[in-house]
PDB file of C-alpha atoms in Angstrom:
ATOM      1  CA  MET A   1       0.000   0.000   0.000  1.00 72.00           C
ATOM      2  CA  GLY A   2       3.018   2.276   0.209  1.00 79.00           C
ATOM      3  CA  ASP A   3       2.376   5.657   1.873  1.00 89.00           C
ATOM      4  CA  ALA A   4      -1.351   4.871   2.144  1.00 89.00           C
ATOM      5  CA  PHE A   5      -0.518   2.308   4.844  1.00 90.00           C
ATOM      6  CA  ASN A   6       0.912   5.104   7.021  1.00 93.00           C
ATOM      7  CA  ARG A   7      -2.413   6.978   6.804  1.00 94.00           C
ATOM      8  CA  LEU A   8      -4.363   4.061   8.300  1.00 95.00           C
ATOM      9  CA  ALA A   9      -5.542   4.333  11.900  1.00 94.00           C
ATOM     10  CA  THR A  10      -2.815   3.151  14.302  1.00 94.00           C
ATOM     11  CA  PRO A  11      -4.612  -0.057  15.449  1.00 95.00           C
ATOM     12  CA  VAL A  12      -5.173  -1.058  11.791  1.00 95.00           C
ATOM     13  CA  GLN A  13      -1.474  -0.526  11.042  1.00 94.00           C
ATOM     14  CA  GLN A  14      -0.504  -2.504  14.145  1.00 94.00           C
ATOM     15  CA  PHE A  15      -2.765  -5.430  13.307  1.00 94.00           C
ATOM     16  CA  HIS A  16      -1.327  -5.685   9.799  1.00 91.00           C
ATOM     17  CA  SER A  17       2.260  -5.416  11.083  1.00 90.00           C
ATOM     18  CA  PHE A  18       2.217  -8.450  13.384  1.00 93.00           C
ATOM     19  CA  GLU A  19       4.338 -11.453  12.443  1.00 93.00           C
ATOM     20  CA  GLY A  20       4.062 -15.112  13.327  1.00 96.00           C
ATOM     21  CA  LEU A  21       1.141 -16.586  15.239  1.00 97.00           C
ATOM     22  CA  GLN A  22      -0.989 -14.031  17.107  1.00 96.00           C
ATOM     23  CA  GLU A  23      -4.304 -14.374  18.946  1.00 97.00           C
ATOM     24  CA  PHE A  24      -6.876 -11.614  19.400  1.00 97.00           C
ATOM     25  CA  HIS A  25     -10.168 -11.473  21.275  1.00 98.00           C
ATOM     26  CA  GLY A  26     -13.178  -9.220  20.889  1.00 98.00           C
ATOM     27  CA  GLU A  27     -16.907  -9.165  20.230  1.00 98.00           C
ATOM     28  CA  VAL A  28     -18.868  -9.891  17.070  1.00 98.00           C
ATOM     29  CA  GLN A  29     -22.404  -9.739  15.746  1.00 98.00           C
ATOM     30  CA  VAL A  30     -23.184 -12.159  12.916  1.00 97.00           C
ATOM     31  CA  ALA A  31     -26.258 -12.026  10.651  1.00 97.00           C
ATOM     32  CA  GLU A  32     -27.875 -15.108   9.168  1.00 97.00           C
ATOM     33  CA  PRO A  33     -27.702 -15.528   5.369  1.00 97.00           C
ATOM     34  CA  ALA A  34     -30.734 -13.989   3.666  1.00 97.00           C
ATOM     35  CA  SER A  35     -32.108 -17.011   1.769  1.00 96.00           C
ATOM     36  CA  VAL A  36     -31.783 -20.744   1.282  1.00 96.00           C
ATOM     37  CA  LEU A  37     -29.473 -20.177  -1.698  1.00 96.00           C
ATOM     38  CA  ALA A  38     -27.421 -17.706   0.341  1.00 97.00           C
ATOM     39  CA  LYS A  39     -27.055 -20.372   3.067  1.00 97.00           C
ATOM     40  CA  LEU A  40     -25.881 -22.880   0.467  1.00 95.00           C
ATOM     41  CA  LEU A  41     -23.262 -20.413  -0.750  1.00 93.00           C
ATOM     42  CA  ALA A  42     -22.247 -19.721   2.871  1.00 94.00           C
ATOM     43  CA  ILE A  43     -21.650 -23.463   3.323  1.00 94.00           C
ATOM     44  CA  PHE A  44     -19.284 -23.462   0.304  1.00 91.00           C
ATOM     45  CA  LEU A  45     -17.441 -20.461   1.773  1.00 92.00           C
ATOM     46  CA  GLY A  46     -17.288 -21.798   5.306  1.00 92.00           C
ATOM     47  CA  ALA A  47     -19.175 -18.711   6.537  1.00 94.00           C
ATOM     48  CA  PRO A  48     -21.503 -18.670   9.572  1.00 95.00           C
ATOM     49  CA  LEU A  49     -25.023 -19.989   8.964  1.00 96.00           C
ATOM     50  CA  LYS A  50     -26.767 -18.691  12.091  1.00 95.00           C
ATOM     51  CA  ALA A  51     -27.204 -15.243  13.571  1.00 96.00           C
ATOM     52  CA  SER A  52     -25.209 -14.866  16.756  1.00 95.00           C
ATOM     53  CA  GLN A  53     -23.646 -12.325  19.014  1.00 96.00           C
ATOM     54  CA  GLY A  54     -20.828 -12.776  21.474  1.00 97.00           C
ATOM     55  CA  PRO A  55     -17.100 -13.264  21.846  1.00 97.00           C
ATOM     56  CA  ILE A  56     -14.822 -13.838  18.886  1.00 97.00           C
ATOM     57  CA  ARG A  57     -11.335 -15.308  18.931  1.00 98.00           C
ATOM     58  CA  PHE A  58      -9.159 -14.525  15.950  1.00 98.00           C
ATOM     59  CA  GLU A  59      -5.906 -16.299  15.087  1.00 97.00           C
ATOM     60  CA  LEU A  60      -3.531 -14.582  12.709  1.00 97.00           C
ATOM     61  CA  LEU A  61      -0.638 -16.528  11.230  1.00 97.00           C
ATOM     62  CA  ALA A  62       1.417 -13.890   9.420  1.00 94.00           C
ATOM     63  CA  ALA A  63       4.345 -14.579   7.101  1.00 92.00           C
ATOM     64  CA  PRO A  64       5.982 -11.996   4.787  1.00 85.00           C
ATOM     65  CA  SER A  65       3.603 -12.514   1.838  1.00 87.00           C
ATOM     66  CA  THR A  66       0.829 -14.754   3.245  1.00 94.00           C
ATOM     67  CA  GLU A  67      -1.562 -14.588   6.191  1.00 95.00           C
ATOM     68  CA  THR A  68      -3.955 -17.214   7.483  1.00 97.00           C
ATOM     69  CA  TRP A  69      -6.971 -15.819   9.314  1.00 97.00           C
ATOM     70  CA  THR A  70      -8.988 -18.146  11.530  1.00 97.00           C
ATOM     71  CA  ARG A  71     -12.132 -16.585  12.946  1.00 97.00           C
ATOM     72  CA  PHE A  72     -13.764 -18.415  15.843  1.00 97.00           C
ATOM     73  CA  PHE A  73     -17.319 -17.038  15.769  1.00 96.00           C
ATOM     74  CA  PRO A  74     -19.796 -18.015  18.517  1.00 94.00           C
ATOM     75  CA  SER A  75     -21.345 -20.655  16.236  1.00 90.00           C
ATOM     76  CA  LYS A  76     -18.764 -21.361  13.501  1.00 94.00           C
ATOM     77  CA  THR A  77     -15.054 -21.349  12.685  1.00 95.00           C
ATOM     78  CA  MET A  78     -14.068 -19.764   9.365  1.00 96.00           C
ATOM     79  CA  ARG A  79     -10.548 -19.871   7.892  1.00 96.00           C
ATOM     80  CA  SER A  80      -9.080 -18.071   4.908  1.00 96.00           C
ATOM     81  CA  THR A  81      -5.625 -17.529   3.450  1.00 97.00           C
ATOM     82  CA  LEU A  82      -4.597 -14.152   2.080  1.00 96.00           C
ATOM     83  CA  THR A  83      -1.676 -13.655  -0.308  1.00 96.00           C
ATOM     84  CA  LYS A  84      -0.253 -10.162  -0.835  1.00 89.00           C
ATOM     85  CA  SER A  85       0.747  -8.688  -4.165  1.00 79.00           C
ATOM     86  CA  GLY A  86       1.373  -4.936  -4.076  1.00 73.00           C
ATOM     87  CA  ASN A  87      -1.823  -3.145  -3.085  1.00 76.00           C
ATOM     88  CA  ARG A  88      -3.891  -6.240  -3.862  1.00 90.00           C
ATOM     89  CA  ILE A  89      -4.577  -9.420  -1.961  1.00 94.00           C
ATOM     90  CA  THR A  90      -6.062 -12.714  -3.011  1.00 96.00           C
ATOM     91  CA  GLU A  91      -8.165 -14.442  -0.387  1.00 96.00           C
ATOM     92  CA  ARG A  92      -8.874 -18.160  -0.581  1.00 96.00           C
ATOM     93  CA  LEU A  93     -12.093 -18.732   1.305  1.00 93.00           C
ATOM     94  CA  GLY A  94     -13.728 -22.128   0.998  1.00 90.00           C
ATOM     95  CA  ALA A  95     -14.476 -22.812  -2.667  1.00 89.00           C
ATOM     96  CA  SER A  96     -13.756 -19.209  -3.689  1.00 93.00           C
ATOM     97  CA  ARG A  97     -10.754 -17.100  -4.639  1.00 95.00           C
ATOM     98  CA  LEU A  98     -11.339 -13.363  -4.277  1.00 95.00           C
ATOM     99  CA  THR A  99      -8.991 -10.601  -5.420  1.00 95.00           C
ATOM    100  CA  PHE A 100      -9.252  -7.273  -3.604  1.00 96.00           C
ATOM    101  CA  GLU A 101      -7.670  -3.873  -4.113  1.00 94.00           C
ATOM    102  CA  LEU A 102      -6.570  -2.347  -0.795  1.00 93.00           C
ATOM    103  CA  MET A 103      -7.494   1.306  -0.275  1.00 93.00           C
ATOM    104  CA  GLU A 104      -7.037   3.810   2.535  1.00 94.00           C
ATOM    105  CA  VAL A 105     -10.149   5.953   2.968  1.00 95.00           C
ATOM    106  CA  ALA A 106     -10.101   8.516   5.798  1.00 94.00           C
ATOM    107  CA  GLY A 107      -7.817   6.320   7.914  1.00 94.00           C
ATOM    108  CA  ALA A 108      -9.824   3.149   7.264  1.00 96.00           C
ATOM    109  CA  LEU A 109      -8.705   0.110   5.272  1.00 96.00           C
ATOM    110  CA  GLU A 110     -11.180  -0.842   2.567  1.00 96.00           C
ATOM    111  CA  MET A 111     -10.923  -3.995   0.512  1.00 94.00           C
ATOM    112  CA  ARG A 112     -12.613  -3.574  -2.875  1.00 95.00           C
ATOM    113  CA  LEU A 113     -13.511  -6.765  -4.725  1.00 95.00           C
ATOM    114  CA  GLU A 114     -12.079  -6.857  -8.255  1.00 95.00           C
ATOM    115  CA  LYS A 115     -12.322 -10.533  -9.260  1.00 94.00           C
ATOM    116  CA  LEU A 116     -13.932 -13.698  -7.975  1.00 94.00           C
ATOM    117  CA  HIS A 117     -13.466 -17.328  -8.935  1.00 95.00           C
ATOM    118  CA  PHE A 118     -15.889 -19.859  -7.482  1.00 91.00           C
ATOM    119  CA  LEU A 119     -15.037 -23.560  -7.841  1.00 91.00           C
ATOM    120  CA  GLY A 120     -12.310 -22.326 -10.233  1.00 93.00           C
ATOM    121  CA  ILE A 121     -14.808 -20.579 -12.535  1.00 95.00           C
ATOM    122  CA  PRO A 122     -14.582 -16.790 -13.037  1.00 97.00           C
ATOM    123  CA  CYS A 123     -17.660 -14.958 -11.795  1.00 94.00           C
ATOM    124  CA  PRO A 124     -19.537 -13.049 -14.529  1.00 94.00           C
ATOM    125  CA  SER A 125     -19.904  -9.327 -13.877  1.00 91.00           C
ATOM    126  CA  TRP A 126     -23.711  -9.534 -13.584  1.00 93.00           C
ATOM    127  CA  LEU A 127     -23.355 -11.993 -10.690  1.00 92.00           C
ATOM    128  CA  MET A 128     -20.410 -10.272  -8.971  1.00 94.00           C
ATOM    129  CA  PRO A 129     -21.070  -9.945  -5.231  1.00 94.00           C
ATOM    130  CA  ARG A 130     -21.294  -6.567  -3.543  1.00 95.00           C
ATOM    131  CA  VAL A 131     -18.719  -6.730  -0.769  1.00 95.00           C
ATOM    132  CA  THR A 132     -18.126  -4.318   2.083  1.00 92.00           C
ATOM    133  CA  ALA A 133     -14.867  -5.062   3.883  1.00 95.00           C
ATOM    134  CA  ARG A 134     -13.804  -2.186   6.110  1.00 97.00           C
ATOM    135  CA  GLU A 135     -11.411  -1.938   9.062  1.00 97.00           C
ATOM    136  CA  THR A 136     -11.219   1.123  11.295  1.00 97.00           C
ATOM    137  CA  GLY A 137      -9.359   1.879  14.497  1.00 94.00           C
ATOM    138  CA  GLY A 138     -10.732   2.520  17.960  1.00 90.00           C
ATOM    139  CA  VAL A 139      -8.947   2.964  21.269  1.00 90.00           C
ATOM    140  CA  HIS A 140      -6.798  -0.199  21.243  1.00 93.00           C
ATOM    141  CA  THR A 141      -9.278  -1.957  18.931  1.00 96.00           C
ATOM    142  CA  LEU A 142      -9.476  -2.987  15.313  1.00 97.00           C
ATOM    143  CA  ASN A 143     -13.121  -2.512  14.278  1.00 98.00           C
ATOM    144  CA  PHE A 144     -14.412  -4.504  11.309  1.00 97.00           C
ATOM    145  CA  HIS A 145     -17.505  -4.554   9.131  1.00 98.00           C
ATOM    146  CA  ILE A 146     -17.815  -7.323   6.535  1.00 97.00           C
ATOM    147  CA  GLN A 147     -20.809  -7.990   4.304  1.00 97.00           C
ATOM    148  CA  ALA A 148     -21.184  -9.917   1.049  1.00 96.00           C
ATOM    149  CA  SER A 149     -24.366  -9.960  -1.033  1.00 97.00           C
ATOM    150  CA  VAL A 150     -24.961 -11.700  -4.340  1.00 95.00           C
ATOM    151  CA  PRO A 151     -27.509 -10.322  -6.837  1.00 95.00           C
ATOM    152  CA  VAL A 152     -30.839 -12.192  -6.675  1.00 92.00           C
ATOM    153  CA  ILE A 153     -29.572 -14.486  -3.869  1.00 94.00           C
ATOM    154  CA  GLY A 154     -29.142 -11.777  -1.223  1.00 96.00           C
ATOM    155  CA  MET A 155     -26.801 -11.397   1.727  1.00 97.00           C
ATOM    156  CA  VAL A 156     -24.519 -14.427   2.121  1.00 96.00           C
ATOM    157  CA  ALA A 157     -22.282 -13.286   4.979  1.00 96.00           C
ATOM    158  CA  SER A 158     -22.323 -10.332   7.360  1.00 97.00           C
ATOM    159  CA  TYR A 159     -20.446  -9.707  10.573  1.00 97.00           C
ATOM    160  CA  THR A 160     -19.433  -6.640  12.531  1.00 97.00           C
ATOM    161  CA  GLY A 161     -17.368  -6.213  15.649  1.00 97.00           C
ATOM    162  CA  TYR A 162     -13.954  -5.509  17.067  1.00 98.00           C
ATOM    163  CA  LEU A 163     -10.715  -7.169  18.130  1.00 98.00           C
ATOM    164  CA  ASN A 164      -8.675  -5.904  21.073  1.00 97.00           C
ATOM    165  CA  ILE A 165      -5.150  -4.916  20.076  1.00 95.00           C
ATOM    166  CA  PRO A 166      -2.723  -5.568  22.949  1.00 87.00           C
ATOM    167  CA  GLN A 167      -1.768  -2.293  24.645  1.00 74.00           C
ATOM    168  CA  GLU A 168       1.935  -3.111  24.651  1.00 62.00           C
ATOM    169  CA  ALA A 169       1.701  -3.254  20.834  1.00 44.00           C
ATOM    170  CA  SER A 170       0.192   0.233  20.695  1.00 41.00           C
ATOM    171  CA  GLU A 171       2.729   2.032  22.855  1.00 43.00           C
TER     172      GLU A 171
END
């Protein structure tokens, strides 16, 4: 991200600067997929299937060009692997491969979906999901808002919450 990384809120910078295996805790609110087809897609992605609210545990395994994110939601565990390439990342999530452009917007990190392959097949533009993936900083927290909706099918995944960033990391 170059200089744009330095404009991110401090907790967002800190989170994305950790190396090795790290564990974070926080709170999350998860929405249920909007339809039967959305639930089926959520199964293929490994996304939560039930609405829930409560604690979240997040494991980050960070190497120089790859990160593995394991999210322990109240009712489901979801894992993805992210590979960096300049200001873009490719996320492998279940049966999908998503390519995002990383943007700094008013101190927040936004991931903008550019391409999607599902079961190895490129997604046509008319079926491309609308994805909100935004990280902001609070006082010693990384706040996140993630939502993915597919035309006609509806909302497939949605979760909002925060992770506590250890205070010794923010001093």
